[in-house]
Amino acid sequence: MSRLFRDVEGGPRCPHGSVVCIGAFDGLHLGHRALVRHAVDRARALDVPAVALSFEPLPREFFAGDQPPPRLLSVRAKAEGLLELGVDQVGLLRFNRRLAAMSAEDFVREVLVRHLSVREVWVGPEFRFGKGRAGDLALLQRMGHEFAGEGLGFKAGQIEPVELDGERVSSTRIRNALQVGDFATAQRLLGRPYAIGGRVVRGARLGRTLGYPTANLRFHGKVPALSGIYATRVHGIDAVALPAVSSLGTRPTVDGVEPLLETHLFDFDRDLYGRRIAIEFVTRLRDEKKFDDLPTLVAQMNRDADQALAALQQDPLQQDQPRATA
């Protein structure tokens, strides 16, 4: 049986019971990790599978239509990160019109009870679910008690909020930190350096003609949580992270549209096409801007490269490979 599922068709997936944690899990920050690890611990105690349940697209992306909000993690990174935290199965339910219209009560009956045979369900602070966000912890607890009469009862609980500097750890706090280049705060909230991972794709090769060949990562319709020019490190090529300078944006000087992460590795000339890498963000250098011509752009790229190298020399290298990258 695959460890990843996208729908709840067919018979029970966990016929002997499960412990389920539910959330958006965008970022897999310290709060998410506490929730997942608690669910895993409870599943081990009950000797049943631990299931992390989320949605793709995220509900806020579905309802936003053509203007989706920024997100911290790609679908692949979220699934891989949850599995690394010890869950046995990851459900990334397709959030579509049918699921959006499903009542909270039907979600409990169809997903939690019928498909996952849930014995315990754990959620984070202020968790809501179902049509109109009508479901909450109290509803879960009430229905868990009601199903006990049918031999299908379950326990529902909420973990305590994880706080840092007197405020709850949240994806919103991380996005705010990233947007202003406060990577130290983002790292403390995430429990690891912020990085964006993906498979290197071919671009227009303009950077090579300008003296700055780049490894390019695309976002496949998702909106990244930051933009601008950065000093970065690249993981996944050598045993040690490699120094680089990166541009994340729409490339206004050459009339780009789709967000693209372009990374120039210093003193590097190997072919990376098709390879999966992770770009760790270290220092924000400046905003993306449109230049009058290519020579002016190249002059600025030279300054960016010098500033990136200086910033990287001042920042201690962290050898650990970033996990759960965006």
PDB file of C-alpha atoms in Angstrom, residues 29-35 123-127 137 157-170 173:
ATOM      1  CA  HIS A  29       7.269  24.605  11.670  1.00  0.00           C
ATOM      2  CA  LEU A  30       7.797  23.893  15.373  1.00  0.00           C
ATOM      3  CA  GLY A  31       4.067  23.877  16.070  1.00  0.00           C
ATOM      4  CA  HIS A  32       3.338  21.442  13.258  1.00  0.00           C
ATOM      5  CA  ARG A  33       6.189  19.223  14.382  1.00  0.00           C
ATOM      6  CA  ALA A  34       4.877  19.104  17.937  1.00  0.00           C
ATOM      7  CA  LEU A  35       1.434  18.065  16.665  1.00  0.00           C
ATOM      8  CA  VAL A 123      -5.418  19.047  16.015  1.00  0.00           C
ATOM      9  CA  GLY A 124      -3.666  22.328  16.650  1.00  0.00           C
ATOM     10  CA  PRO A 125      -4.981  25.553  18.212  1.00  0.00           C
ATOM     11  CA  GLU A 126      -7.983  27.212  16.534  1.00  0.00           C
ATOM     12  CA  PHE A 127      -8.485  24.267  14.155  1.00  0.00           C
ATOM     13  CA  LEU A 137     -12.586  20.409  18.463  1.00  0.00           C
ATOM     14  CA  GLY A 157      -7.687  16.372  21.530  1.00  0.00           C
ATOM     15  CA  GLN A 158      -5.722  19.540  20.926  1.00  0.00           C
ATOM     16  CA  ILE A 159      -2.049  20.119  21.662  1.00  0.00           C
ATOM     17  CA  GLU A 160      -0.940  23.204  23.536  1.00  0.00           C
ATOM     18  CA  PRO A 161       0.249  26.125  21.367  1.00  0.00           C
ATOM     19  CA  VAL A 162       3.991  26.251  20.734  1.00  0.00           C
ATOM     20  CA  GLU A 163       5.250  29.754  21.500  1.00  0.00           C
ATOM     21  CA  LEU A 164       8.441  31.615  20.724  1.00  0.00           C
ATOM     22  CA  ASP A 165       9.202  35.056  22.157  1.00  0.00           C
ATOM     23  CA  GLY A 166       5.753  35.163  23.727  1.00  0.00           C
ATOM     24  CA  GLU A 167       3.833  34.575  20.472  1.00  0.00           C
ATOM     25  CA  ARG A 168       2.405  31.437  18.922  1.00  0.00           C
ATOM     26  CA  VAL A 169       4.532  29.889  16.195  1.00  0.00           C
ATOM     27  CA  SER A 170       2.618  30.159  12.926  1.00  0.00           C
ATOM     28  CA  ARG A 173       4.902  34.732  11.322  1.00  0.00           C
TER      29      ARG A 173
END
